[in-house]
PDB file of C-alpha atoms and ligand atoms in Angstrom:
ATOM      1  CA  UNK A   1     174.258-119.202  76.721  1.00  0.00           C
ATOM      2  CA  UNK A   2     177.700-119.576  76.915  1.00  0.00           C
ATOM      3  CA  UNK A   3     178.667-123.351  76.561  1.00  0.00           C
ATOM      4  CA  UNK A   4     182.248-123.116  78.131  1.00  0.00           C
ATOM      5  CA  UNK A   5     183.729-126.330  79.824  1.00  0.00           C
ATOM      6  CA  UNK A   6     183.930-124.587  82.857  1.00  0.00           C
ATOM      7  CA  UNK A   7     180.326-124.160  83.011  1.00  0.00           C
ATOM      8  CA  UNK A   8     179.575-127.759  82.857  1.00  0.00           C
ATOM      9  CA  UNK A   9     178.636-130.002  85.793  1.00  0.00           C
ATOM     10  CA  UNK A  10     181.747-130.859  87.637  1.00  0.00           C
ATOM     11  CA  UNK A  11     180.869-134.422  87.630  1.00  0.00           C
ATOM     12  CA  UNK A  12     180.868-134.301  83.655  1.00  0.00           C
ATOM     13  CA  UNK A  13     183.416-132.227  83.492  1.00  0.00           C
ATOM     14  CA  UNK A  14     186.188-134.630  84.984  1.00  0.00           C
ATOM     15  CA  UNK A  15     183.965-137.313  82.969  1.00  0.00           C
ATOM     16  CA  UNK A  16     184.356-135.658  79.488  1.00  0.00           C
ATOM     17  CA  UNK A  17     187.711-133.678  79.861  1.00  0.00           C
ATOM     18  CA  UNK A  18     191.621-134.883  79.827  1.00  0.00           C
ATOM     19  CA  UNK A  19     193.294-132.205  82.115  1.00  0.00           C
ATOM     20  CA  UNK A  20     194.857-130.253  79.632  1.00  0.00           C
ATOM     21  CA  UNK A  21     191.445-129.489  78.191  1.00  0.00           C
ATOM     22  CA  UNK A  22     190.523-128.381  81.779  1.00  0.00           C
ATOM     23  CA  UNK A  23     193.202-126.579  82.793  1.00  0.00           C
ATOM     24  CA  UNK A  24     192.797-124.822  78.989  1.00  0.00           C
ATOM     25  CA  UNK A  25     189.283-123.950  79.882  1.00  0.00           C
ATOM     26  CA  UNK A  26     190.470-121.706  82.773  1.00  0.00           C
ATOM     27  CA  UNK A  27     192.355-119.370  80.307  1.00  0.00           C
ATOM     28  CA  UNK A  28     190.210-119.977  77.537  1.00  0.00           C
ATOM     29  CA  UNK A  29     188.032-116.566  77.109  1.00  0.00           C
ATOM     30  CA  UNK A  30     186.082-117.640  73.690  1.00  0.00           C
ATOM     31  CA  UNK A  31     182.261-117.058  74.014  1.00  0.00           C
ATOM     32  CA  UNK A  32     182.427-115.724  77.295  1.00  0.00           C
ATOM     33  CA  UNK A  33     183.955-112.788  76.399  1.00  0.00           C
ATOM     34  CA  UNK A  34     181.680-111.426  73.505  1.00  0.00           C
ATOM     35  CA  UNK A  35     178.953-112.025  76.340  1.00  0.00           C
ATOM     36  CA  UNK A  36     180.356-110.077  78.580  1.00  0.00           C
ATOM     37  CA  UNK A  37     180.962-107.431  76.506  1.00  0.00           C
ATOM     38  CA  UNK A  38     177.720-107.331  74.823  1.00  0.00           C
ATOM     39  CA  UNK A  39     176.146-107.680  78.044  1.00  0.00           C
ATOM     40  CA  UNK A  40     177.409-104.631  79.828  1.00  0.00           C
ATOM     41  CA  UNK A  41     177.112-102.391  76.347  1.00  0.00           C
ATOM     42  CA  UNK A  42     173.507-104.033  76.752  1.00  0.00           C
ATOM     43  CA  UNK A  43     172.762-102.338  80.364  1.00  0.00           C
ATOM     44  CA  UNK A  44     174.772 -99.246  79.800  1.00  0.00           C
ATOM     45  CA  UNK A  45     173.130 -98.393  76.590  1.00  0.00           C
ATOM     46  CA  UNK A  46     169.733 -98.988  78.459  1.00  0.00           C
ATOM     47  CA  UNK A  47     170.349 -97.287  81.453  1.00  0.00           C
ATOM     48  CA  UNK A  48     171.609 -94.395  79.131  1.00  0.00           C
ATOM     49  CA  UNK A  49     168.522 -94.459  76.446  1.00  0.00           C
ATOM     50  CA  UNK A  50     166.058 -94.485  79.778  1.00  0.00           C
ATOM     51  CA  UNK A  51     167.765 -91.536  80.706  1.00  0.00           C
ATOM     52  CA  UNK A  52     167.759 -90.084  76.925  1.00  0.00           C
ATOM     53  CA  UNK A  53     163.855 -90.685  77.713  1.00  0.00           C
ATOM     54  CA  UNK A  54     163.262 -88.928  80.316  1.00  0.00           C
ATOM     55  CA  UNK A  55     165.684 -85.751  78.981  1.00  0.00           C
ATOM     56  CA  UNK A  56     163.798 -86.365  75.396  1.00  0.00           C
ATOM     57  CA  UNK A  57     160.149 -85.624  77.178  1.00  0.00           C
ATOM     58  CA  UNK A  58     161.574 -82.825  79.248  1.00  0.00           C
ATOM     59  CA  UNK A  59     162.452 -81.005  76.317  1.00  0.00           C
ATOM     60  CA  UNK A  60     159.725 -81.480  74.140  1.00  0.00           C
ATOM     61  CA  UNK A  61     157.745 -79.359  77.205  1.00  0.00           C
ATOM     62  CA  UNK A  62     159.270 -76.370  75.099  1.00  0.00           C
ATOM     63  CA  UNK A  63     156.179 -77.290  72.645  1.00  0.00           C
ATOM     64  CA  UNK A  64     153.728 -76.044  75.697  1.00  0.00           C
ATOM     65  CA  UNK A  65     156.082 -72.936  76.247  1.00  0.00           C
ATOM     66  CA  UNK A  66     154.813 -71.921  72.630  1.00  0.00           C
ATOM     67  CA  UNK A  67     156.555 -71.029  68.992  1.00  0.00           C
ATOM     68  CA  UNK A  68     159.772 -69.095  70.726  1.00  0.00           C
ATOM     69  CA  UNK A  69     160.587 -71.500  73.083  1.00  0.00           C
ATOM     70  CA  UNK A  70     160.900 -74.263  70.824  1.00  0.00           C
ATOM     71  CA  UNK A  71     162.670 -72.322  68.309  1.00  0.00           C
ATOM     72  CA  UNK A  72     165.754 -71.366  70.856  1.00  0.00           C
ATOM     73  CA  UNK A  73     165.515 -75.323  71.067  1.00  0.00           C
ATOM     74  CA  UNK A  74     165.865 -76.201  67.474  1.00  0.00           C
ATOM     75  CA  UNK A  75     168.996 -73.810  67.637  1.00  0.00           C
ATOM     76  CA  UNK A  76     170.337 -75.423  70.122  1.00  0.00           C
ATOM     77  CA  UNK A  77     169.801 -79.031  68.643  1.00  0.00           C
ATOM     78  CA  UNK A  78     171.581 -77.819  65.422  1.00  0.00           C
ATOM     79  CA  UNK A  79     175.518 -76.911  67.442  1.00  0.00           C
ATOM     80  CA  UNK A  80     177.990 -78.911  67.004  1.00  0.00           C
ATOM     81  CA  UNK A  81     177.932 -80.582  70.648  1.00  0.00           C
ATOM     82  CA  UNK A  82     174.103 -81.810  70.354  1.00  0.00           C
ATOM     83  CA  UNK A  83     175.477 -83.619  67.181  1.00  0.00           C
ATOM     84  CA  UNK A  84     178.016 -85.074  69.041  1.00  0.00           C
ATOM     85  CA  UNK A  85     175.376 -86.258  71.965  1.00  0.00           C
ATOM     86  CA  UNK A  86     173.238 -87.402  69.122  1.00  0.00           C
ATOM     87  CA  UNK A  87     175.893 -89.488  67.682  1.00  0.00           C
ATOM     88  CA  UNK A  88     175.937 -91.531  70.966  1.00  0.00           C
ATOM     89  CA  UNK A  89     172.710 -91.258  71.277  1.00  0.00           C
ATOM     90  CA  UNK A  90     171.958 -93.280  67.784  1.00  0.00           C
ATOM     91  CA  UNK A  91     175.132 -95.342  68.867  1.00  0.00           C
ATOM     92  CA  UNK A  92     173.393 -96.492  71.916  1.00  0.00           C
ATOM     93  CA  UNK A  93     169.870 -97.315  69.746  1.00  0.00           C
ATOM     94  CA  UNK A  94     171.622 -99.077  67.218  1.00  0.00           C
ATOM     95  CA  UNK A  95     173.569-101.689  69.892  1.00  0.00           C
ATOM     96  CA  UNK A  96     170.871-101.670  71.716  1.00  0.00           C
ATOM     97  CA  UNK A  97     168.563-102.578  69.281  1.00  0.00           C
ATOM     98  CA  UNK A  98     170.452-105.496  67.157  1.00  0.00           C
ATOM     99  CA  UNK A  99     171.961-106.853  70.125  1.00  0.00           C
ATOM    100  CA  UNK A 100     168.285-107.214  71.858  1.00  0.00           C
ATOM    101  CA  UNK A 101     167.217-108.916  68.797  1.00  0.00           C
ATOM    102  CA  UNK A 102     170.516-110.849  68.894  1.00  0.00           C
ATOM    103  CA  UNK A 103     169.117-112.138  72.871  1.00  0.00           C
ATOM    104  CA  UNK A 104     165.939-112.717  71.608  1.00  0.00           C
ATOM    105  CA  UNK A 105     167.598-115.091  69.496  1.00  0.00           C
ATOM    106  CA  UNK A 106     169.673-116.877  71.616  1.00  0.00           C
ATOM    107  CA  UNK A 107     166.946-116.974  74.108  1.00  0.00           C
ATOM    108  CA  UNK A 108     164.442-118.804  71.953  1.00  0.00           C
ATOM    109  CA  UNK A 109     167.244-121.360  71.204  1.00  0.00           C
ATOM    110  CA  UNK A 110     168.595-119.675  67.917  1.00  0.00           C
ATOM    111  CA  UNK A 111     172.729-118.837  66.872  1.00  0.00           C
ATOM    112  CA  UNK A 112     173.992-120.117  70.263  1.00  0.00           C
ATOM    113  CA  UNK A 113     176.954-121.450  68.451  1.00  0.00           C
ATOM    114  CA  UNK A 114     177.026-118.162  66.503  1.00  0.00           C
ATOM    115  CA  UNK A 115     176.741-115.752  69.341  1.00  0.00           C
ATOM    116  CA  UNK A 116     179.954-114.246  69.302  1.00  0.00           C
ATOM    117  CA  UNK A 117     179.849-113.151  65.642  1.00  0.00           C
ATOM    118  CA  UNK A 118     176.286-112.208  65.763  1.00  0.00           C
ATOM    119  CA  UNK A 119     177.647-109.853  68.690  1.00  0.00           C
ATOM    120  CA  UNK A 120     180.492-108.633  66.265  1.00  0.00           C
ATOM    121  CA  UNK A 121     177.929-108.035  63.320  1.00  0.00           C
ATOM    122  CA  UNK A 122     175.929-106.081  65.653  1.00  0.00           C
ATOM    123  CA  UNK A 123     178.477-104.155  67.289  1.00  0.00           C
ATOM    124  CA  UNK A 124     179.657-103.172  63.532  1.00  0.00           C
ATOM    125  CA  UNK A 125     176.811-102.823  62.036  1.00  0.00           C
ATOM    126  CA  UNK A 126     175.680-100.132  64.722  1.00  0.00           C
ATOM    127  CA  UNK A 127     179.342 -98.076  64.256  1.00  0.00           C
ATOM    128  CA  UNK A 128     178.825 -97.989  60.215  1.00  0.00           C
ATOM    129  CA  UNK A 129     175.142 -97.095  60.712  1.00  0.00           C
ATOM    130  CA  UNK A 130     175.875 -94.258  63.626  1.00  0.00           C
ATOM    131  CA  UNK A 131     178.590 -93.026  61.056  1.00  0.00           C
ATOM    132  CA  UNK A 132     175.771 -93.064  57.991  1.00  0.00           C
ATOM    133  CA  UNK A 133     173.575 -91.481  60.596  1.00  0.00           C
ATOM    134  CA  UNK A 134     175.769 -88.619  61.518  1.00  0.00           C
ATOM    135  CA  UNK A 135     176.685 -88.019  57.919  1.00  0.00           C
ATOM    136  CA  UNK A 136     173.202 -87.603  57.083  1.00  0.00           C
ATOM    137  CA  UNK A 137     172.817 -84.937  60.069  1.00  0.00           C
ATOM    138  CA  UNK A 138     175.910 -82.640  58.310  1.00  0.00           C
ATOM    139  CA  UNK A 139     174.284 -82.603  55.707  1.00  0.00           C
ATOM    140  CA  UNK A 140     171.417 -81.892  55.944  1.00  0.00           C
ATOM    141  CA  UNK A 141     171.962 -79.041  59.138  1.00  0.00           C
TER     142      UNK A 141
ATOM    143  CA  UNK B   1     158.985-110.791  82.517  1.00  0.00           C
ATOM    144  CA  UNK B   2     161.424-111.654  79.752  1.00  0.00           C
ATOM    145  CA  UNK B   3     158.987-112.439  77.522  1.00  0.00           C
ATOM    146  CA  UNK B   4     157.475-108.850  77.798  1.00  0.00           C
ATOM    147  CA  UNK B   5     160.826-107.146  77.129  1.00  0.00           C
ATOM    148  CA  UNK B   6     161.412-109.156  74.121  1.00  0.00           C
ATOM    149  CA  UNK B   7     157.835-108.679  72.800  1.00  0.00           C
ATOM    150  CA  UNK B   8     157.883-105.039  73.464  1.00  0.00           C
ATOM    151  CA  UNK B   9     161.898-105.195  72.032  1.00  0.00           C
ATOM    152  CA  UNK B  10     160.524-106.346  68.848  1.00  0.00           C
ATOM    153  CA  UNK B  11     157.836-104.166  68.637  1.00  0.00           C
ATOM    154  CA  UNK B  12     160.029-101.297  69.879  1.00  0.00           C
ATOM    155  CA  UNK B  13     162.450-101.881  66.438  1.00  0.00           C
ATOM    156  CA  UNK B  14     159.262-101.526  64.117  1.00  0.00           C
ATOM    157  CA  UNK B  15     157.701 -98.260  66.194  1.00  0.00           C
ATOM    158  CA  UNK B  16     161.286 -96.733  66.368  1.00  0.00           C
ATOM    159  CA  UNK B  17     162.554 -96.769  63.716  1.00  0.00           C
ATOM    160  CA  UNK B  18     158.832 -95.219  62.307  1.00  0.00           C
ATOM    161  CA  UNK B  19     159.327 -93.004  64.813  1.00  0.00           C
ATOM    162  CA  UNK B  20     163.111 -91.884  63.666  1.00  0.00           C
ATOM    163  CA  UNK B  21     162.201 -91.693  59.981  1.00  0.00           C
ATOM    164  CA  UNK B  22     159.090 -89.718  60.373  1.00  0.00           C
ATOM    165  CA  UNK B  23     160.306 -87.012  63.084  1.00  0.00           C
ATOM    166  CA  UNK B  24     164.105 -87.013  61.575  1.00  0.00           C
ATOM    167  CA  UNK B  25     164.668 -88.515  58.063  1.00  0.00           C
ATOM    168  CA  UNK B  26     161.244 -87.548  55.983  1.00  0.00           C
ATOM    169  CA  UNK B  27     161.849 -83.827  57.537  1.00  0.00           C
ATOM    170  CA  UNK B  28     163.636 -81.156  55.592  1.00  0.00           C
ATOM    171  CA  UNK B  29     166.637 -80.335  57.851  1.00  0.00           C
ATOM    172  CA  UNK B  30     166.250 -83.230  60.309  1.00  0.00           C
ATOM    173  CA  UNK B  31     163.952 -80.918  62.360  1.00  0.00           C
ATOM    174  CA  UNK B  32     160.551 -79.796  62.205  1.00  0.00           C
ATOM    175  CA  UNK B  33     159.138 -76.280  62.836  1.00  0.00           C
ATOM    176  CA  UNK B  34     156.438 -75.492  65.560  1.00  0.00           C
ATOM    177  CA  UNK B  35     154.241 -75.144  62.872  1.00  0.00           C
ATOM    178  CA  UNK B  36     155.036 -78.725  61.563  1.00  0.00           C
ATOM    179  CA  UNK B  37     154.794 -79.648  64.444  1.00  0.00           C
ATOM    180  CA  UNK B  38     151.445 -79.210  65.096  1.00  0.00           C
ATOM    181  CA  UNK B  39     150.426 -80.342  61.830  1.00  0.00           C
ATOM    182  CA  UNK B  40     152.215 -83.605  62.114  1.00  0.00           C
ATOM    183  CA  UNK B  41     150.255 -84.471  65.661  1.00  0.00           C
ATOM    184  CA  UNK B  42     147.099 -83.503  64.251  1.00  0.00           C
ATOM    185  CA  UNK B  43     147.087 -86.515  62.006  1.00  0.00           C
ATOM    186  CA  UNK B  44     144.701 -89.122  63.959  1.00  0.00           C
ATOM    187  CA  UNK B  45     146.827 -91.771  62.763  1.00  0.00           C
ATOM    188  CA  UNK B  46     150.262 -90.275  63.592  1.00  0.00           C
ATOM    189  CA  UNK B  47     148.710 -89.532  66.750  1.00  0.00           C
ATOM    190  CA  UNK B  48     147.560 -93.179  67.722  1.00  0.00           C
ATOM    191  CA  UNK B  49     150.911 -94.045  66.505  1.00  0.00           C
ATOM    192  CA  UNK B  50     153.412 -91.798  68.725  1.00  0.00           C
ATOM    193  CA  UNK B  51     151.001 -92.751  71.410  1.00  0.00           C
ATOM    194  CA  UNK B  52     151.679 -96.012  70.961  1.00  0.00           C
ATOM    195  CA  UNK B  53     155.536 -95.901  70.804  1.00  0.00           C
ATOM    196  CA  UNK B  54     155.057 -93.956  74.027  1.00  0.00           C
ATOM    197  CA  UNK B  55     153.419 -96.811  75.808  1.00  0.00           C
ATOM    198  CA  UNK B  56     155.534 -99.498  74.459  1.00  0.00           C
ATOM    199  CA  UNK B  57     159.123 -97.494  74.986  1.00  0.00           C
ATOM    200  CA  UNK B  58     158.065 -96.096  78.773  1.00  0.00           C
ATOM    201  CA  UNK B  59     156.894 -99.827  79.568  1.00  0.00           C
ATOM    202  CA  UNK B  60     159.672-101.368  77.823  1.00  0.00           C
ATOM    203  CA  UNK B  61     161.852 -99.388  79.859  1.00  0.00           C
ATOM    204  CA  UNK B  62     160.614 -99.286  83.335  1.00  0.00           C
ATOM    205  CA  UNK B  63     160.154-103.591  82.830  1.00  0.00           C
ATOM    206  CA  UNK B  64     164.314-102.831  81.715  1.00  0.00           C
ATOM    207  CA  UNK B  65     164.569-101.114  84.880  1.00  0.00           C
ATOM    208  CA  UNK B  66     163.587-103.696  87.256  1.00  0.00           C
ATOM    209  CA  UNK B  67     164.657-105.704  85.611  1.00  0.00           C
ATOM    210  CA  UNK B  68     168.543-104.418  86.791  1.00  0.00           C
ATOM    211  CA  UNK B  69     167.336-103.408  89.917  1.00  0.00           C
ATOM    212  CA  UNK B  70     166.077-107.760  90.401  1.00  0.00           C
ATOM    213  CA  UNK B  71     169.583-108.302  89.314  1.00  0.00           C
ATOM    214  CA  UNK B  72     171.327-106.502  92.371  1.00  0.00           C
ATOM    215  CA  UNK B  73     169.060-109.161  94.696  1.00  0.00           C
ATOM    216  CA  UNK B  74     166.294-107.583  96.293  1.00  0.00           C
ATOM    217  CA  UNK B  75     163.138-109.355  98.764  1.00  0.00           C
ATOM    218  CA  UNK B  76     160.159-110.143  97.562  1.00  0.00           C
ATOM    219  CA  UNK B  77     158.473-107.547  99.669  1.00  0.00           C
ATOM    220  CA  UNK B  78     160.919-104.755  98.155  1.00  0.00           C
ATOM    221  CA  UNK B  79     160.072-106.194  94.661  1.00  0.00           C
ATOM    222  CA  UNK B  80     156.549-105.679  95.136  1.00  0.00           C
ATOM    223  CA  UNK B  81     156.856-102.183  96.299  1.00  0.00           C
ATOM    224  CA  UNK B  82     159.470-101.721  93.610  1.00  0.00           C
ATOM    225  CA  UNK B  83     156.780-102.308  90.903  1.00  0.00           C
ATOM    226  CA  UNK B  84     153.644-100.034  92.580  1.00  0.00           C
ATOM    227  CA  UNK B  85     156.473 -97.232  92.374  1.00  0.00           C
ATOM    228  CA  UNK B  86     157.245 -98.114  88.638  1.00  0.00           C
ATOM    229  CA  UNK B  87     154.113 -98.028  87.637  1.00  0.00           C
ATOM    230  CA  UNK B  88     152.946 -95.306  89.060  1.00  0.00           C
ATOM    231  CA  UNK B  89     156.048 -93.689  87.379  1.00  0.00           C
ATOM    232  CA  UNK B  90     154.904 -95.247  84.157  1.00  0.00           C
ATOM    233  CA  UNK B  91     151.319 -93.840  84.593  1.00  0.00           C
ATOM    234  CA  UNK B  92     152.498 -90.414  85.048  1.00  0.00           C
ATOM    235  CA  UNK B  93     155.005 -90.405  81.958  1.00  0.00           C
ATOM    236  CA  UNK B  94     152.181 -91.734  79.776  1.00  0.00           C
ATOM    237  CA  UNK B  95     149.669 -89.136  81.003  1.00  0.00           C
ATOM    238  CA  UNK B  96     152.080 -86.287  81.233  1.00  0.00           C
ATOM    239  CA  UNK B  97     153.344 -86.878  77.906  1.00  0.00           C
ATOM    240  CA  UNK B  98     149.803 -87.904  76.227  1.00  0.00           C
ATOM    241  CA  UNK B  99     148.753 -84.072  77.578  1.00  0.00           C
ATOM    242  CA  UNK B 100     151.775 -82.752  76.405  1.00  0.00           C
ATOM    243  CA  UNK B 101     150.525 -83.898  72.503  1.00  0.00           C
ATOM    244  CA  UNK B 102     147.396 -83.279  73.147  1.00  0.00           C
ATOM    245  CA  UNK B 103     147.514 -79.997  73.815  1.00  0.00           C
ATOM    246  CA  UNK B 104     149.817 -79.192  71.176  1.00  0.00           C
ATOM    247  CA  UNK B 105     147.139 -80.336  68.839  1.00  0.00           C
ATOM    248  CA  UNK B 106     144.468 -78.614  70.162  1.00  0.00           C
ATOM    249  CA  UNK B 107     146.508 -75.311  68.929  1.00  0.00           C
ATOM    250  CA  UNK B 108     145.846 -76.260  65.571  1.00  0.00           C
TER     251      UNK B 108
HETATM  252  C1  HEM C   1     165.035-100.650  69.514  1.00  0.00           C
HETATM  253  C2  HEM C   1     164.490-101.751  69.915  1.00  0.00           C
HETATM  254  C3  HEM C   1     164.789-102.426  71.233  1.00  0.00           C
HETATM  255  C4  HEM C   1     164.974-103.762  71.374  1.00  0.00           C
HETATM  256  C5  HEM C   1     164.909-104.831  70.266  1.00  0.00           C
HETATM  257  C6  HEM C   1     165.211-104.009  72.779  1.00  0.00           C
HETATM  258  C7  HEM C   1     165.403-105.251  73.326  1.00  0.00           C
HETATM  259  C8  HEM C   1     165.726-105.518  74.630  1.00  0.00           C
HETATM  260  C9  HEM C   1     165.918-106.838  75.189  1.00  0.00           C
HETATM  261  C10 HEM C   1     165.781-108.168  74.450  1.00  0.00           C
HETATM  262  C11 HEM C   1     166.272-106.687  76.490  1.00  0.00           C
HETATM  263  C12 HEM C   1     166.594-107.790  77.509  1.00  0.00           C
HETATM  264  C13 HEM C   1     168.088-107.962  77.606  1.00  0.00           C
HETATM  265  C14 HEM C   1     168.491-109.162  78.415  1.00  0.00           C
HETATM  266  O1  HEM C   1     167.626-109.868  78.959  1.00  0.00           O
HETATM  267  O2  HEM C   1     169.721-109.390  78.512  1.00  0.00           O
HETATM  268  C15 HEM C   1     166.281-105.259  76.767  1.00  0.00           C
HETATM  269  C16 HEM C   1     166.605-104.691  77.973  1.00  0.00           C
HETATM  270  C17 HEM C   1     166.470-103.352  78.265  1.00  0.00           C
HETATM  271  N1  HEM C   1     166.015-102.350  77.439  1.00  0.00           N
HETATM  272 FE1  HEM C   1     165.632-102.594  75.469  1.00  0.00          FE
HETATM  273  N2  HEM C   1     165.207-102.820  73.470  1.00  0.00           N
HETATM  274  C18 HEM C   1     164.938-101.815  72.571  1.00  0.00           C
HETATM  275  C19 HEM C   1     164.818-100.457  72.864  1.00  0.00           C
HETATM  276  C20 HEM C   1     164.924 -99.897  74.138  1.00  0.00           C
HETATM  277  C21 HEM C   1     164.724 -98.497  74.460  1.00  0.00           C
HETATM  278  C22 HEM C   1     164.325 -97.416  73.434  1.00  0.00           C
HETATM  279  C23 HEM C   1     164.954 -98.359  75.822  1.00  0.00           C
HETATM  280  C24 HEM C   1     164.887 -97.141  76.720  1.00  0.00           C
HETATM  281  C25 HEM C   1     164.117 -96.116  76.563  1.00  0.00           C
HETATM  282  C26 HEM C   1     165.310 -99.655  76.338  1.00  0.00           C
HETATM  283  C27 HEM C   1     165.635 -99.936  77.651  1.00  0.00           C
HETATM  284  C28 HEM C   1     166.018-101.155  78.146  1.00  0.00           C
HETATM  285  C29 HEM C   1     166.513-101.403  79.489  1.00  0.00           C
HETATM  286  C30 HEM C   1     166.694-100.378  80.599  1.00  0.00           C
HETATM  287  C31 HEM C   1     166.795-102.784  79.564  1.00  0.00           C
HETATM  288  C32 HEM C   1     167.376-103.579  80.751  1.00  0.00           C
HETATM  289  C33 HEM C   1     168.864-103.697  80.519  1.00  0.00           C
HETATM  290  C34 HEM C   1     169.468-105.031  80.892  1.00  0.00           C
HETATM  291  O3  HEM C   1     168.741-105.982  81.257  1.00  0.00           O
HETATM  292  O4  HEM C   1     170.693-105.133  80.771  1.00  0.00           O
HETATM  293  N3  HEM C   1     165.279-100.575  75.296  1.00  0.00           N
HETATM  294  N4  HEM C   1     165.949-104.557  75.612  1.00  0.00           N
END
C-alpha cells in the first residue's frame, strides 16, 4: 500500500535512486505515516467495538429481567457519563467504518495515490459526525 | 479471509446504520420504552432484519478477531483450534441473543 522508496527492491532501489533521494527516503514519513495511524485507530476501534458487542448484548438481558429492569437501564443510559461513553462509542463506528471502506478501496486497487487524504477525510469526517451525533443526543435527552 | 471481512464490512455499513436510525434516530428521545420495545421486535421484518445484523456483526467480528490474533504469528495447529473456539463462540452469541429477541416477542 504504501509505495515508499524504501520499500522497493534493493536492487531497484540503488538502480532508480541518486543517494540523496535514498538517504531522503529514510526520514521521509509521507504515506507511511497516515498508514500507520489509520492502521492502529483501525485495530483499536475494533478491538473496542467487539468489546462494545459483547457489553451491548449483556445489557439488553435487562429486556428478559422484565419492564423495571430495563427502565433503571434507560435511566442510566440518559447520565451524563453514558453520553460521554457513547460519544466514543459512535467515534469508534464512524473511523471504523469509513476507514474499512477506505481499505476496501485500496485493497481492490483504488486511491493508492490518495490514501493519505482519504485517511484525513475519514478521520474528519468521523469527528464532525460524532460531534452532530452527540448534539443530536442533548437534545433530544 | 479478507474478502469476508470486506464483504461483511460493506454489508455491515448498510445494516448499521439501519440499525442506528431505527433503534436511536426514528425514536422519540433516542430510546425506546419496554413497551416499544416489544412492539418494534414483533415486526417479522424488523425481526429478520436485527437478526441479520446480528449474524453479520458477530461474524464480522470474530473473522476481525483472528484475524489480530494470525497477526501475532501463531501454528497452523493453534489456528485451527483457534477457529473451532471462535465459532463455537459465534454459535452461542447468535443463539443466546436470537432467544434473547425471541422471547421478548413472545410477551407481546
Ligand atoms: C460499519 C461498518 C464496518 C466496516 C465497513 C468494516 C470494515 C472492516 C475492514 C475492511 C476490516 C479489515 C481491516 C484490514 O484488513 O486492515 C475490518 C476489521 C475489523 N473489524 Fe470491521 N468493519 C465495520 C464494522 C465493524 C464492527 C461493528 C465491528 C465489531 C463489532 C468490527 C470489528 C472488526 C475487527 C475486530 C477487525 C480486525 C481489526 C484489524 O484487522 O485491525 N467491524 N473491518
Amino acid at each position: 500500500m504504501d509505495r515508499t522508496l524504501s520499500s522497493l527492491p534493493v536492487s531497484e532501489h540503488v538502480a532508480r535512486a541518486s543517494w540523496w533521494r535514498r538517504a531522503a527516503a529514510w526520514v521521509d514519513l509521507h504515506g507511511r505515516r497516515e498508514g500507520w495511524l489509520a492502521f492502529i485507530l483501525m485495530r483499536v476501534t475494533g478491538i473496542g467495538l467487539v468489546f462494545y458487542l459483547f457489553l451491548h448484548l449483556t445489557v439488553l438481558s435487562t429486556l428478559a429481567r422484565g419492564r423495571q429492569a430495563w427502565d433503571a437501564f434507560i435511566a442510566l443510559a440518559r447520565s451524563p457519563l453514558f453520553v460521554a461513553f457513547d460519544a466514543v462509542l459512535i467515534f469508534g463506528m464512524l473511523y471504523h467504518g469509513l476507514n474499512g471502506l477506505r481499505v476496501i478501496l485500496l485493497g481492490l486497487g483504488v486511491g493508492s495515490r490518495r490514501q493519505a487524504v482519504l485517511f484525513w477525510g475519514a478521520f474528519v469526517l468521523s469527528i464532525v459526525l460524532t460531534a452532530v451525533a452527540v448534539r443530536m443526543i442533548l437534545m433530544m435527552g | 479471509m479478507w474478502i469476508w471481512q470486506a464483504l461483511s464490512g460493506i454489508l455491515l455499513t448498510v445494516l448499521l446504520v439501519v440499525h442506528m436510525v431505527a433503534n436511536h434516530f426514528v425514536v422519540e428521545g433516542g430510546l425506546r420504552t419496554y413497551e416499544d420495545v416489544i412492539h418494534y421486535l414483533s415486526n417479522p421484518f424488523i425481526f429478520a432484519l436485527e437478526t441479520a445484523f446480528l449474524i453479520v456483526v458477530t461474524s464480522h467480528a470474530l473473522m476481525g478477531v483472528r484475524a489480530i490474533i494470525l497477526d501475532l504469528g501463531i501454528s497452523p495447529a493453534a489456528d485451527r483450534r483457534l477457529k473451532a473456539v471462535l465459532v463455537a463462540l459465534g454459535a452461542v452469541i447468535v443463539a443466546y441473543a436470537v432467544w434473547l429477541t425471541g422471547s421478548v416477542v413472545l410477551r407481546a
